[in-house]
CSV table of C-alpha atoms (C1' of nucleotides) in Angstrom, one decimal:
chain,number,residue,atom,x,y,z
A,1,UNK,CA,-16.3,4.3,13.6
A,2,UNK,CA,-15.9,5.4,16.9
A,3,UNK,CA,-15.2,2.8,19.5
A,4,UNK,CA,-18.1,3.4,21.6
A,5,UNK,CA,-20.2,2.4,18.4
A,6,UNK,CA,-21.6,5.6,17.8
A,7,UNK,CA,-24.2,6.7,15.2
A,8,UNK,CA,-21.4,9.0,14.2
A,9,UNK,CA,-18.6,10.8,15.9
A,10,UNK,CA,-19.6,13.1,19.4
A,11,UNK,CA,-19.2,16.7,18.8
A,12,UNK,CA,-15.5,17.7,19.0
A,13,UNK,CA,-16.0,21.7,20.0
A,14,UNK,CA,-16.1,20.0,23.6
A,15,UNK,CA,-13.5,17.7,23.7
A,16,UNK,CA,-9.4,17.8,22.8
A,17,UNK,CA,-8.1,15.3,20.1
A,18,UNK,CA,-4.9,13.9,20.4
A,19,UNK,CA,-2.9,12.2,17.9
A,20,UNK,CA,-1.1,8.8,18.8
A,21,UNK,CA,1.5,8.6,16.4
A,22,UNK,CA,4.0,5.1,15.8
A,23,UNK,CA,1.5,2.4,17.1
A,24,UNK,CA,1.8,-1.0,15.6
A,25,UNK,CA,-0.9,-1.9,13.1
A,26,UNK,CA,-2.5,-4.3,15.1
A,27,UNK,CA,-3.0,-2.0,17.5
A,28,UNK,CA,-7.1,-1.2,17.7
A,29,UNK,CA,-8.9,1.3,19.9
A,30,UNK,CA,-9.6,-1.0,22.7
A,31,UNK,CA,-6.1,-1.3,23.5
A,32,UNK,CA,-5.4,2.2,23.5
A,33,UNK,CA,-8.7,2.9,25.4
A,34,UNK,CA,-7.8,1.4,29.1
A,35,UNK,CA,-4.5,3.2,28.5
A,36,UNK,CA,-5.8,6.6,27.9
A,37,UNK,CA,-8.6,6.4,30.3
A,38,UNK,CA,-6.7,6.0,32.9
A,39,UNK,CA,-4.9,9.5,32.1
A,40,UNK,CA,-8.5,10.8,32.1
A,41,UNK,CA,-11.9,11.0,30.8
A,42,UNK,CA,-11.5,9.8,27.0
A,43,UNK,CA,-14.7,10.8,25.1
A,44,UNK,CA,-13.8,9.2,21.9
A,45,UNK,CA,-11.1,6.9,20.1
A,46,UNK,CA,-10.6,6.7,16.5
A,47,UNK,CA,-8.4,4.4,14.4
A,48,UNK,CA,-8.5,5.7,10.6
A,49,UNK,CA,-8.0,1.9,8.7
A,50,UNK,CA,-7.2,1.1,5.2
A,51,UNK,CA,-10.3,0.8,2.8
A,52,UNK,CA,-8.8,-2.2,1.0
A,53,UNK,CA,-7.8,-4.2,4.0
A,54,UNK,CA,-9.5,-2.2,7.0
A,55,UNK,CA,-5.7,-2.3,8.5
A,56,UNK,CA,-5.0,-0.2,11.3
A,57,UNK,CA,-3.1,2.9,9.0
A,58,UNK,CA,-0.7,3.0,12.2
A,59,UNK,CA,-2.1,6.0,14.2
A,60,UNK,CA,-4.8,6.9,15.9
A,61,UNK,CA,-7.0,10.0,17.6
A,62,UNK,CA,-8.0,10.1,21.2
A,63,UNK,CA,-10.3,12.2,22.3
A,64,UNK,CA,-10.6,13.5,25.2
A,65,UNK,CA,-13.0,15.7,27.9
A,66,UNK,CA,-10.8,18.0,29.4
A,67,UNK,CA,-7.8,19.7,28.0
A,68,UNK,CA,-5.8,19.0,31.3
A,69,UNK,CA,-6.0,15.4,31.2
A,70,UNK,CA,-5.5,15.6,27.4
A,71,UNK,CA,-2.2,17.5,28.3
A,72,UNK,CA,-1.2,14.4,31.2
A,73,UNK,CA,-2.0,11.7,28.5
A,74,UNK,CA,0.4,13.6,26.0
A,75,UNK,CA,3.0,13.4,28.8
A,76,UNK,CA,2.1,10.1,30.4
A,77,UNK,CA,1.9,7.9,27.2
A,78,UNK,CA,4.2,9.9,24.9
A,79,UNK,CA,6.9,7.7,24.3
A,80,UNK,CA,5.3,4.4,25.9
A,81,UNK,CA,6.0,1.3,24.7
A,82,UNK,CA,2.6,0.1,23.2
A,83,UNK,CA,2.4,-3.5,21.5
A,84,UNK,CA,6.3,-3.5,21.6
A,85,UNK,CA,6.4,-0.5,19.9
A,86,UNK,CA,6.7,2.7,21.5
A,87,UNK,CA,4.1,5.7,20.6
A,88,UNK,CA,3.8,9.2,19.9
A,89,UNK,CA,1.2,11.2,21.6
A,90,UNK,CA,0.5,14.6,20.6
A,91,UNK,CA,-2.4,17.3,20.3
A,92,UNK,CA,-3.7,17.0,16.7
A,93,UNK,CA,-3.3,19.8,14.4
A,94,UNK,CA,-6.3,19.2,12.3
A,95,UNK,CA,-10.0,18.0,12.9
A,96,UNK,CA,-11.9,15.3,10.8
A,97,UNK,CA,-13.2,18.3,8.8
A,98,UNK,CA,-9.4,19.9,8.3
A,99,UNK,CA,-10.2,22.9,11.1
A,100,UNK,CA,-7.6,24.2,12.5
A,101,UNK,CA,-7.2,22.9,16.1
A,102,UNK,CA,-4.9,24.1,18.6
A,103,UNK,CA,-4.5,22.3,22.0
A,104,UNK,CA,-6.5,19.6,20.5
A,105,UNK,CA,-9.3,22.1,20.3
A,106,UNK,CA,-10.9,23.8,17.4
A,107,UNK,CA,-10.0,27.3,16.6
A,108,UNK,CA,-10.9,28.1,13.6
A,109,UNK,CA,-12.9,26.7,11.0
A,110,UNK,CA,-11.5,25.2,7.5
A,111,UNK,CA,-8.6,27.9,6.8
A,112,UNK,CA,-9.6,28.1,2.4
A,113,UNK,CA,-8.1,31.4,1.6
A,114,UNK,CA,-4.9,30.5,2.8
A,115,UNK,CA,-3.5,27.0,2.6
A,116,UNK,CA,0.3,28.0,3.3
A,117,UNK,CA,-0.3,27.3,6.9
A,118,UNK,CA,-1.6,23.5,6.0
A,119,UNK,CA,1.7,23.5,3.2
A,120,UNK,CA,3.9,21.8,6.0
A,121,UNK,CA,2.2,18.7,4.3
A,122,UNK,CA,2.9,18.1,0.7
A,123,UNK,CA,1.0,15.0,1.1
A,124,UNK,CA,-3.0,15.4,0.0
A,125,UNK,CA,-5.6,13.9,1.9
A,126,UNK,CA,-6.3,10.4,0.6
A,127,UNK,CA,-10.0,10.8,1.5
A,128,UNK,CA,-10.1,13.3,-1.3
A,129,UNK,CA,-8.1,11.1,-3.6
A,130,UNK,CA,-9.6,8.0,-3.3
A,131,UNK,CA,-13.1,9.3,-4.2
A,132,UNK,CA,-11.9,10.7,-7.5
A,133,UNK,CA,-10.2,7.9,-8.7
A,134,UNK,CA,-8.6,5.7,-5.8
A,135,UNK,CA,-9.2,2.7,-7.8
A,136,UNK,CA,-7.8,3.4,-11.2
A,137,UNK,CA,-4.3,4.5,-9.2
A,138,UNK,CA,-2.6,2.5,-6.8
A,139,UNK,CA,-2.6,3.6,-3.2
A,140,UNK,CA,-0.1,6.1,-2.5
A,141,UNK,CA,-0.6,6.5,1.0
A,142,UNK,CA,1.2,3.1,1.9
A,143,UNK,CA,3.2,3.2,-1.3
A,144,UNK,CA,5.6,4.9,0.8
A,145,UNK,CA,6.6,2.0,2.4
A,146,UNK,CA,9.8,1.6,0.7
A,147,UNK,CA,10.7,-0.9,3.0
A,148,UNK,CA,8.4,-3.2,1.4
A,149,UNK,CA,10.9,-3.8,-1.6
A,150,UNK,CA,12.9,-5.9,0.5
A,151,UNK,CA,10.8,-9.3,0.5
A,152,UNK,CA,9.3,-9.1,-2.8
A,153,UNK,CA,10.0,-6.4,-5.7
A,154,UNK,CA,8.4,-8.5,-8.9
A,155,UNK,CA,5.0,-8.6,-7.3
A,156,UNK,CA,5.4,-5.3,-6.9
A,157,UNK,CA,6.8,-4.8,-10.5
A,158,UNK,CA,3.4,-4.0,-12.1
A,159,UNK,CA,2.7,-1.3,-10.3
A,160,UNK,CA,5.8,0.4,-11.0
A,161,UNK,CA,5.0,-0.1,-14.8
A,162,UNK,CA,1.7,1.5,-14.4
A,163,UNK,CA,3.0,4.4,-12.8
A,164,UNK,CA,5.4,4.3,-15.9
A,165,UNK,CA,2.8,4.0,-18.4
A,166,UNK,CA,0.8,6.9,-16.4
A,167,UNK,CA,3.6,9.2,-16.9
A,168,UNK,CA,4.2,8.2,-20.3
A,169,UNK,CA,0.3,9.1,-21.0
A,170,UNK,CA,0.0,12.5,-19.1
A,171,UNK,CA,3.2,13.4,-21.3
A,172,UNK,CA,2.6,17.6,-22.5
A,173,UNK,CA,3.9,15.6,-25.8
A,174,UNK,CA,2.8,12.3,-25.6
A,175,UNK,CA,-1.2,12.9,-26.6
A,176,UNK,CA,-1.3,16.2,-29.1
A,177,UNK,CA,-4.6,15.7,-29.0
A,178,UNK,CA,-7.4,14.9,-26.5
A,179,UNK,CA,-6.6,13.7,-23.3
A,180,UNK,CA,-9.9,12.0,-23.4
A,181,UNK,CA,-8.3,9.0,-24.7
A,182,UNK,CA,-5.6,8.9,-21.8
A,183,UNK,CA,-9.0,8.4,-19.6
A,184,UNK,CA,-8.6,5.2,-20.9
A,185,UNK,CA,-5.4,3.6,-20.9
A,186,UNK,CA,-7.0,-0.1,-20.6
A,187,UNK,CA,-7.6,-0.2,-24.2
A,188,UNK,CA,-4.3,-0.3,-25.7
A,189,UNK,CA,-4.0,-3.2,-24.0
A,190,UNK,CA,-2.0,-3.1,-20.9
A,191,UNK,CA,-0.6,-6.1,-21.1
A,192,UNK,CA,0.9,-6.1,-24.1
A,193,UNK,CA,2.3,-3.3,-22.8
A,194,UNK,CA,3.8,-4.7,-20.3
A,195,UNK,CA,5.0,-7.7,-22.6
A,196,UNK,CA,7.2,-4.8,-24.0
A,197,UNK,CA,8.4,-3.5,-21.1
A,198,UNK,CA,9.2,-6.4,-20.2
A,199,UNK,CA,11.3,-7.1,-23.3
A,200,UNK,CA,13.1,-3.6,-22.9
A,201,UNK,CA,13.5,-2.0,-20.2
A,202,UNK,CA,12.2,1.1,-18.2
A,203,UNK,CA,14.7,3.3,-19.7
A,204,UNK,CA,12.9,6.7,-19.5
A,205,UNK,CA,14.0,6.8,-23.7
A,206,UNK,CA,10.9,5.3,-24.2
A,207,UNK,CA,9.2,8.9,-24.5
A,208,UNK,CA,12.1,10.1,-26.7
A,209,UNK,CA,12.4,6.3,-28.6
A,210,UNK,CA,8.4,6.6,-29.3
A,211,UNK,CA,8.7,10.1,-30.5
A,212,UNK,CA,11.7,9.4,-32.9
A,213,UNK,CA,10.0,6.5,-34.1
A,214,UNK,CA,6.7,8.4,-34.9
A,215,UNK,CA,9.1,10.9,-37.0
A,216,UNK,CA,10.5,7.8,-38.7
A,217,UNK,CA,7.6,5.3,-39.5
A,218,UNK,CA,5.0,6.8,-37.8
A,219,UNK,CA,2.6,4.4,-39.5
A,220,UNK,CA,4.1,1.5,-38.3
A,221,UNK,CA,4.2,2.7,-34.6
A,222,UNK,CA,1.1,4.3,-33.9
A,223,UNK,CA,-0.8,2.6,-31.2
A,224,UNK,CA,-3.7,4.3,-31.6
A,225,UNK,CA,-4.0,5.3,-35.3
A,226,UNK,CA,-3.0,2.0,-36.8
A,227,UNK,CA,-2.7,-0.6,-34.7
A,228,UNK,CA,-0.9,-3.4,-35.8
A,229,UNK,CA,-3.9,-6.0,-35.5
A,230,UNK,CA,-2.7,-7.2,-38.7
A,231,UNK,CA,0.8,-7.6,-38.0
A,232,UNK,CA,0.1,-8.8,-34.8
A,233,UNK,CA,2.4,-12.2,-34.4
A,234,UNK,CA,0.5,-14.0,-32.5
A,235,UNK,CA,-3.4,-12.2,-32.4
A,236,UNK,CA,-4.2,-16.0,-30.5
A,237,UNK,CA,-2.4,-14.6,-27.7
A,238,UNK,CA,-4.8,-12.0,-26.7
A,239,UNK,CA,-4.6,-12.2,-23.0
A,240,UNK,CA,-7.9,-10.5,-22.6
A,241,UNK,CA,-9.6,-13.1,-24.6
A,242,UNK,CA,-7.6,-15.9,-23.2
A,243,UNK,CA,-8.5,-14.7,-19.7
A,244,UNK,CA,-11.8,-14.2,-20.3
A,245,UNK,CA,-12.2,-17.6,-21.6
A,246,UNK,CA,-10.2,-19.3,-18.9
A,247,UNK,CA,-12.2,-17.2,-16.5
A,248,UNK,CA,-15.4,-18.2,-17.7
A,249,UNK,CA,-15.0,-21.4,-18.0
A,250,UNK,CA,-11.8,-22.6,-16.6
A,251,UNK,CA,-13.4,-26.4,-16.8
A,252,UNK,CA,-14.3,-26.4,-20.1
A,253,UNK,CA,-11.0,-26.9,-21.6
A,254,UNK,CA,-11.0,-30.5,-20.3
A,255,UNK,CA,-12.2,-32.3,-23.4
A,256,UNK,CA,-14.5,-35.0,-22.0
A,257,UNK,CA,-17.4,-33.2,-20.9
B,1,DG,C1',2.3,-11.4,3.3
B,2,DT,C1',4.6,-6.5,4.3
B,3,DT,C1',5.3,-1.4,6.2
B,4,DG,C1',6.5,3.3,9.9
B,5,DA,C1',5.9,9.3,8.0
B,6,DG,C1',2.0,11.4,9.5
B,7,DC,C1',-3.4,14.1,11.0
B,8,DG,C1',-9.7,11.6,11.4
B,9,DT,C1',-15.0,8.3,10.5
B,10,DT,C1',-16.3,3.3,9.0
DNA sequence: GTTGAGCGTT
């Protein structure tokens, strides 16, 4: 959304985008509005935002009229200390539709025979990530904070195992046979996958333990072929069951009722 | 709850 509350966003072929880079996350387009509209005549301001949280993703696009007072804003507030933190300003090198832009200004529409000049980053556009299948991974996009380990790595721990069991799945040698089934991971029971992992370790010979297993007694560790329902210690402690029981009616444990 | 290289529409 722009922050003139637009029905959408005004045509770009007239105005220069810059990219303001290292602004704090609480940082919205108002604040960065009086600071670029003093530099000149801003048409637009744009904040991309997380879709979970709607968080500020730490950047943002300023658009403005003239390519001139794009080019003073670029000198004026790079490097300004913004929010206590100090910002990058910078011509964009992409539009909202992946044109090329140069100067802030489109030159040529969305380059699709040759992607080598976008190669400069590996990363993939989330917006054409998280319409595939966003939900079923975890976001990527602020994965990267590795900083984040540092106040709490067990909450975190799950999604670690996921991307574990993910791997596992997409294994060449891991499913012979249809992937079809790795579409759904959910039904071997996560958790009790996790139980496992828990009880071992991460120790990538999981693959290699799982194969030489399935050479020795692959009847008593196939997942999928024979699951041990029967051998199951304790089939009472389905989690799913349990946790849809407790969810659905968390009060009627109580026995006076 | 947090975080910090990069590129965009709720």
């Amino acid at each position: 959304m722009s922050r003139f509350g637009r029905s959408g966003p005004p045509p770009i072929r007239d105005t220069y985008s810059l990219l303001v880079l290292n602004i704090t996350f609480r940082t919205t387009a108002d604040d960065l509005f009086p600071l670029f509209d003093k530099y000149g005549e801003v048409v637009d301001i744009y904040i991309p935002r997380d879709r979970r949280t709607g968080d500020s993703r730490g950047f943002a696009f300023v658009r403005y009229k003239y390519e001139d007072e794009a080019q003073k804003a670029v000198d004026r507030l790079d490097g300004r200390v913004v929010d206590g933190r100090e910002i990058m300003v910078q011509f964009a090198k992409y539009g909202p539709n992946a044109e090329r832009i140069n100067k802030g200004r489109i030159v040529e529409p969305v380059p699709r025979s040759r992607g080598r000049s976008r190669s400069r980053s590996p990363r993939r556009r989330y917006r054409d990530d998280y319409r595939d299948d966003y939900r079923d991974r975890d976001y990527r996009r602020r994965s990267r904070s590795r900083s984040r380990d540092r106040y709490s790595r067990d909450s975190y721990r799950e999604r670690d195992y996921r991307r574990h069991s993910r791997s596992r799945s997409y294994s060449p040698d891991g499913y012979k046979k249809h992937g079809r089934d790795s579409l759904s991971p959910a039904r071997r029971s996560p958790s009790r996958s996790r139980s496992q992992s828990r009880s071992r370790s991460y120790s990538p010979d999981d693959n290699k333990r799982r194969g030489r297993d399935s050479s020795a007694s692959p009847a008593s560790r196939s997942p999928s072929r024979s699951p041990p329902r029967k051998t199951s210690p304790s089939p009472e402690r389905s989690p799913v069951r349990r946790k849809r029981n407790d969810d659905r009616s968390p009060r009627s444990r109580s026995p006076s009722t």
